Coordinates of C-alpha atoms and ligand atoms in Angstrom, one line a residue:
M260 CA 0.0 -0.1 0.3
T261 CA 1.5 3.2 -0.5
S262 CA 1.9 5.8 1.6
P263 CA -0.6 8.6 2.7
V264 CA 0.4 12.2 1.2
I265 CA 0.3 15.3 3.4
T266 CA 0.0 18.3 2.2
P267 CA -0.1 21.9 4.5
L268 CA -3.3 23.4 4.5
G269 CA -2.0 26.1 6.8
Y270 CA 1.3 27.9 8.3
A271 CA -0.1 28.1 12.1
A272 CA -2.0 24.5 11.6
G273 CA -3.8 22.3 9.2
A274 CA -2.9 19.3 6.5
S275 CA -4.8 17.1 4.0
V276 CA -4.1 13.4 4.1
A277 CA -4.4 12.0 0.7
G278 CA -4.4 7.7 -0.3
A279 CA -5.4 6.5 3.2
D280 CA -9.2 4.8 3.6
L281 CA -9.8 5.2 7.3
R282 CA -12.0 2.0 7.0
R283 CA -8.8 -0.4 7.0
P284 CA -6.6 -0.6 9.8
L285 CA -3.7 1.6 9.3
E286 CA -0.4 -0.1 8.2
E287 CA 2.4 0.4 10.3
D288 CA 4.2 2.8 8.1
A289 CA 0.6 5.1 7.5
M290 CA 0.6 5.2 11.3
K291 CA 4.1 6.6 11.4
T292 CA 3.3 9.1 8.6
I293 CA -0.1 10.1 10.4
T294 CA 1.2 10.5 13.5
S295 CA 4.4 12.7 12.6
A296 CA 2.2 14.5 10.6
W297 CA -0.6 14.7 13.5
H298 CA 2.4 16.3 15.7
K299 CA 3.5 18.5 13.3
H300 CA 0.3 20.2 11.8
L301 CA -1.8 19.8 14.7
M302 CA -5.3 19.5 12.6
L303 CA -5.3 16.7 10.0
V304 CA -8.1 16.3 7.1
F305 CA -9.0 13.1 5.6
P306 CA -11.6 14.2 2.9
D307 CA -14.0 11.8 1.1
Q308 CA -14.5 9.3 4.3
R309 CA -18.0 7.6 4.5
L310 CA -17.1 6.4 7.7
S311 CA -20.1 4.3 10.2
P312 CA -19.9 5.2 13.6
K313 CA -18.2 1.9 14.6
E314 CA -15.8 2.6 11.8
L315 CA -15.2 6.2 13.6
I316 CA -14.7 4.5 17.0
D317 CA -12.3 2.1 15.3
F318 CA -10.3 4.6 13.6
T319 CA -9.6 6.5 16.6
S320 CA -8.6 3.3 18.8
Q321 CA -5.1 3.5 16.8
F322 CA -4.1 6.3 18.4
G323 CA -5.0 5.5 22.1
Q324 CA -8.0 4.5 24.4
V325 CA -11.5 6.1 23.1
E326 CA -13.4 8.2 25.8
R327 CA -16.8 7.0 26.6
N328 CA -18.3 10.2 27.2
D329 CA -19.1 9.9 30.9
N330 CA -18.8 13.2 32.0
V331 CA -21.6 14.3 29.2
P332 CA -23.5 12.0 29.4
Y333 CA -26.6 13.2 27.4
Y334 CA -25.3 13.7 23.7
R335 CA -24.3 10.3 22.9
H336 CA -25.0 8.0 20.3
P337 CA -28.1 5.8 20.9
E338 CA -25.7 2.7 20.1
H339 CA -22.3 4.1 20.7
P340 CA -21.3 6.0 23.6
E341 CA -17.8 6.8 22.6
V342 CA -19.9 9.4 19.5
L343 CA -20.9 12.3 20.8
L344 CA -23.8 14.0 18.2
I345 CA -23.0 17.2 17.7
S346 CA -25.6 18.6 15.6
N347 CA -28.7 21.2 15.1
K348 CA -31.0 18.6 14.2
T349 CA -34.5 18.2 16.0
T350 CA -35.0 14.7 18.1
N351 CA -38.3 13.7 19.3
G352 CA -39.4 17.2 18.4
K353 CA -37.1 18.9 20.9
P354 CA -34.1 21.4 19.3
S355 CA -30.7 19.2 20.0
Q356 CA -29.0 20.3 23.3
T357 CA -25.5 20.3 21.2
R358 CA -26.7 22.9 18.3
N359 CA -24.7 25.5 19.6
T360 CA -21.6 23.3 21.0
G361 CA -18.1 24.5 20.8
R362 CA -19.2 28.6 20.5
N363 CA -16.3 30.2 22.0
W364 CA -12.6 28.9 22.2
H365 CA -11.7 25.6 23.8
A366 CA -10.1 22.7 24.0
D367 CA -12.1 19.3 24.7
L368 CA -13.2 17.9 28.0
T369 CA -10.6 20.4 29.9
Y370 CA -13.2 20.6 32.7
T371 CA -12.1 16.9 33.7
D372 CA -9.0 15.4 35.0
R373 CA -7.9 14.3 31.7
P374 CA -8.6 16.6 29.1
A375 CA -8.9 14.7 25.9
K376 CA -5.5 14.3 23.8
G377 CA -7.0 14.3 20.5
S378 CA -10.4 14.6 18.9
V379 CA -11.9 13.4 15.4
L380 CA -14.6 14.7 13.6
M381 CA -16.9 13.8 11.1
C382 CA -19.1 15.4 9.0
Q383 CA -22.3 13.8 7.9
E384 CA -24.3 16.7 7.0
K385 CA -23.4 20.6 6.5
P386 CA -25.0 24.0 5.4
E387 CA -24.6 25.2 1.9
V388 CA -22.4 27.6 3.3
G389 CA -20.8 28.3 6.6
G390 CA -20.7 26.2 9.9
D391 CA -16.9 26.3 10.2
T392 CA -14.5 25.3 12.9
M393 CA -11.0 26.9 13.9
F394 CA -8.0 25.7 15.1
A395 CA -5.6 28.1 17.1
N396 CA -1.9 27.0 17.5
L397 CA -0.9 26.8 21.5
Y398 CA 2.7 26.3 20.5
M399 CA 3.0 29.5 18.5
A400 CA 0.9 31.3 21.1
Y401 CA 3.5 30.7 23.8
E402 CA 6.6 31.0 22.1
T403 CA 5.6 34.6 20.9
L404 CA 5.2 36.1 24.0
S405 CA 7.9 37.8 25.9
P406 CA 10.5 36.3 28.1
T407 CA 9.2 38.2 31.6
I408 CA 5.2 37.2 30.7
R409 CA 6.1 33.5 30.0
K410 CA 8.2 33.5 33.2
F411 CA 5.4 34.8 35.4
I412 CA 2.9 32.3 33.6
D413 CA 5.2 29.1 33.3
T414 CA 4.1 27.9 36.7
L415 CA 0.6 29.3 37.1
E416 CA -2.7 26.7 37.2
A417 CA -6.1 27.6 35.7
V418 CA -9.4 26.9 36.7
H419 CA -12.0 25.2 34.2
D420 CA -15.3 25.5 34.6
I421 CA -17.8 23.3 32.7
T422 CA -20.7 26.2 33.3
L423 CA -18.3 28.7 31.0
I424 CA -19.6 27.0 27.7
K425 CA -21.0 29.2 25.7
G426 CA -24.6 29.0 25.9
F427 CA -24.5 26.0 29.0
S428 CA -26.8 28.1 30.9
R429 CA -29.3 27.4 28.1
R430 CA -29.4 24.0 28.0
D431 CA -32.0 21.8 29.6
P432 CA -31.6 22.4 33.5
E433 CA -31.6 18.9 34.7
Q434 CA -28.5 17.9 32.3
I435 CA -27.3 21.3 33.8
K436 CA -27.3 20.1 37.0
E437 CA -25.9 16.9 36.9
M438 CA -22.9 17.9 34.3
T439 CA -21.9 20.6 36.9
R440 CA -22.1 18.0 39.5
L441 CA -20.3 15.6 37.4
N442 CA -17.9 18.0 36.8
P443 CA -16.7 20.5 39.6
P444 CA -14.0 23.3 38.7
I445 CA -10.9 21.6 38.1
A446 CA -7.0 23.1 37.6
H447 CA -4.1 22.4 35.2
P448 CA -1.5 23.8 34.5
V449 CA -1.1 27.0 32.0
V450 CA 2.1 26.3 30.5
P451 CA 2.5 22.2 30.4
V452 CA 4.9 20.2 28.0
H453 CA 3.9 18.5 25.2
P454 CA 4.1 14.6 26.4
E455 CA 5.1 13.5 22.7
T456 CA 6.8 17.0 21.1
G457 CA 8.4 18.0 24.8
K458 CA 8.0 21.6 23.6
K459 CA 6.1 24.2 25.8
L460 CA 2.8 25.7 24.7
L461 CA 0.1 28.1 26.4
F462 CA -3.1 26.0 27.4
I463 CA -5.3 28.7 27.5
S464 CA -9.2 28.6 26.9
E465 CA -12.0 30.8 27.2
R466 CA -13.8 28.3 29.3
I467 CA -11.0 29.3 32.5
R468 CA -12.8 31.2 35.2
N469 CA -9.5 32.2 37.1
F470 CA -6.0 31.7 37.9
V471 CA -5.2 29.5 41.0
G472 CA -4.6 32.0 44.2
M473 CA -5.8 34.8 42.2
T474 CA -9.4 36.4 42.0
E475 CA -11.5 36.5 39.4
E476 CA -10.8 40.3 38.9
E477 CA -7.2 40.0 38.8
S478 CA -7.1 37.2 36.8
K479 CA -9.3 38.8 33.9
P480 CA -7.2 41.1 32.3
L481 CA -4.2 38.1 31.8
L482 CA -7.0 35.7 30.9
D483 CA -8.3 38.3 28.1
F484 CA -5.0 38.8 27.1
L485 CA -3.7 35.4 26.7
N486 CA -7.0 34.2 25.2
G487 CA -6.9 37.0 22.7
H488 CA -2.8 36.6 21.9
A489 CA -3.5 32.7 21.3
T490 CA -6.4 33.1 19.1
S491 CA -4.4 35.9 17.0
P492 CA -5.5 35.6 13.4
E493 CA -1.8 34.3 12.4
F494 CA -1.9 31.3 14.6
V495 CA -5.4 29.8 13.4
Y496 CA -6.5 27.9 10.7
R497 CA -10.0 28.3 9.1
H498 CA -11.7 24.6 8.5
R499 CA -14.3 24.7 5.3
W500 CA -16.4 21.4 5.7
S501 CA -17.2 19.0 2.9
V502 CA -19.6 16.5 3.6
N503 CA -17.8 13.2 4.5
D504 CA -14.6 15.1 5.8
V505 CA -12.8 13.3 8.9
I506 CA -10.9 15.8 11.1
M507 CA -8.3 15.0 14.0
W508 CA -6.9 17.3 15.8
D509 CA -4.2 17.1 18.6
N510 CA -6.5 18.6 21.4
R511 CA -3.5 19.6 23.9
A512 CA -1.5 22.0 21.4
T513 CA -4.5 23.8 20.2
L514 CA -8.1 25.4 20.6
H515 CA -11.1 25.4 18.4
I516 CA -14.2 27.2 17.8
A517 CA -17.6 26.0 16.2
L518 CA -18.8 29.1 14.4
P519 CA -22.2 29.5 14.0
D520 CA -22.0 31.7 10.9
F521 CA -24.5 29.9 8.6
D522 CA -28.4 29.2 8.3
Q523 CA -29.9 27.8 11.4
S524 CA -32.4 26.2 9.2
Q525 CA -30.1 24.2 7.2
S526 CA -28.6 20.9 9.2
R527 CA -25.3 20.8 10.3
H528 CA -24.7 17.1 11.9
M529 CA -21.8 16.0 12.8
L530 CA -19.8 12.8 15.1
R531 CA -17.0 13.1 17.1
C532 CA -14.9 10.8 19.0
S533 CA -12.2 11.9 21.3
L534 CA -9.2 10.4 22.9
L535 CA -8.6 9.8 26.3
G536 CA -5.7 12.0 27.8
E537 CA -3.0 12.0 30.9
H538 CA -4.1 12.8 34.2
S539 CA -3.3 16.5 34.4
G540 CA -5.9 18.2 37.0
Y541 CA -7.1 18.2 40.0
V542 CA -10.3 19.1 41.5
I543 CA -10.2 22.5 43.4
D544 CA -12.7 24.3 45.5
N545 CA -13.5 27.8 45.8
E546 CA -11.6 28.7 48.9
T547 CA -8.3 27.4 47.6
S548 CA -9.4 28.9 44.0
E549 CA -9.7 32.4 44.5
I550 CA -7.9 34.4 47.2
S551 CA -10.7 36.2 48.5
M552 CA -11.6 40.1 48.4
K553 CA -11.6 39.4 52.0
S554 CA -8.6 38.2 53.1
A555 CA -6.4 40.5 50.3
L556 CA -7.6 43.1 52.0
A557 CA -6.7 41.7 55.7
A558 CA -3.5 40.8 54.8
I559 CA -2.4 44.4 53.6
S560 CA -4.0 46.4 56.6
Ligands
SIN652 C1 -16.2 20.6 19.1 O1 -16.1 21.6 19.9 O2 -15.6 19.7 19.7 C2 -17.1 21.4 17.7 C3 -16.5 21.4 16.9 C4 -17.4 21.4 15.9 O3 -18.7 21.2 15.7 O4 -16.9 21.8 14.4

């Protein structure tokens, strides 16, 4: 079998992979080529793949353990808990709870103690135009910061909070309650070292409430700056979908956002599998997460 051909799509991220049939197990050489392209380009597009949910799981499982989505148990495929349905289609007469999924810059599952290592997303239906997904390169984000700010953030931890998913409060109240219970605020390092590439990156997100040991007021200007910096246009690749595209991103080194830039009366229907990541977080309570204004005032009086 010939080796897959990798063609870069963007400077910051993105490459397309030709010559791979994802319905079959990858041969050793193809696996090596794809894995190294995944680490280099951070986001890969495999055009024109027609995978069943089971085939999507099988493809994903070649790169690690596939998530069962137990932290967000409401949006799973009825027969395959590993497959999350991201769709604006009506089911049982009700609008889908995932119709606005991914509307702020984030990495998947950072509100758990094991953020996804990677995610694989397949497009089954798309609007005539739009419904794009953008990806930001978090190595570039870190490397372009000044030495002084890098030194300041190198040892920081950030509190990731599921309730900061955009539009979360408009979801089903019972589901909100349960998902908040399943996913208490969790702290992750702001500058982790990528386990495969050994490079530092800026692990920021719009789903962070504050930095550990800092108040929300203190954290906000820095958070706003870092989020704005990480998603600067020069660090971003924008994917315009075709039906049957399968894409795979390195969730440890990118942020992504799903844009609502389309006619909402048209269907957008995606299937997502994620790879279980390494333990990198710990549950945090409000006491330790934030220095309260009261104790800050007491410290200076
Ligand atoms: C996601 O945030 O994982 C979904 C992205 C998309 O639907 O484009």
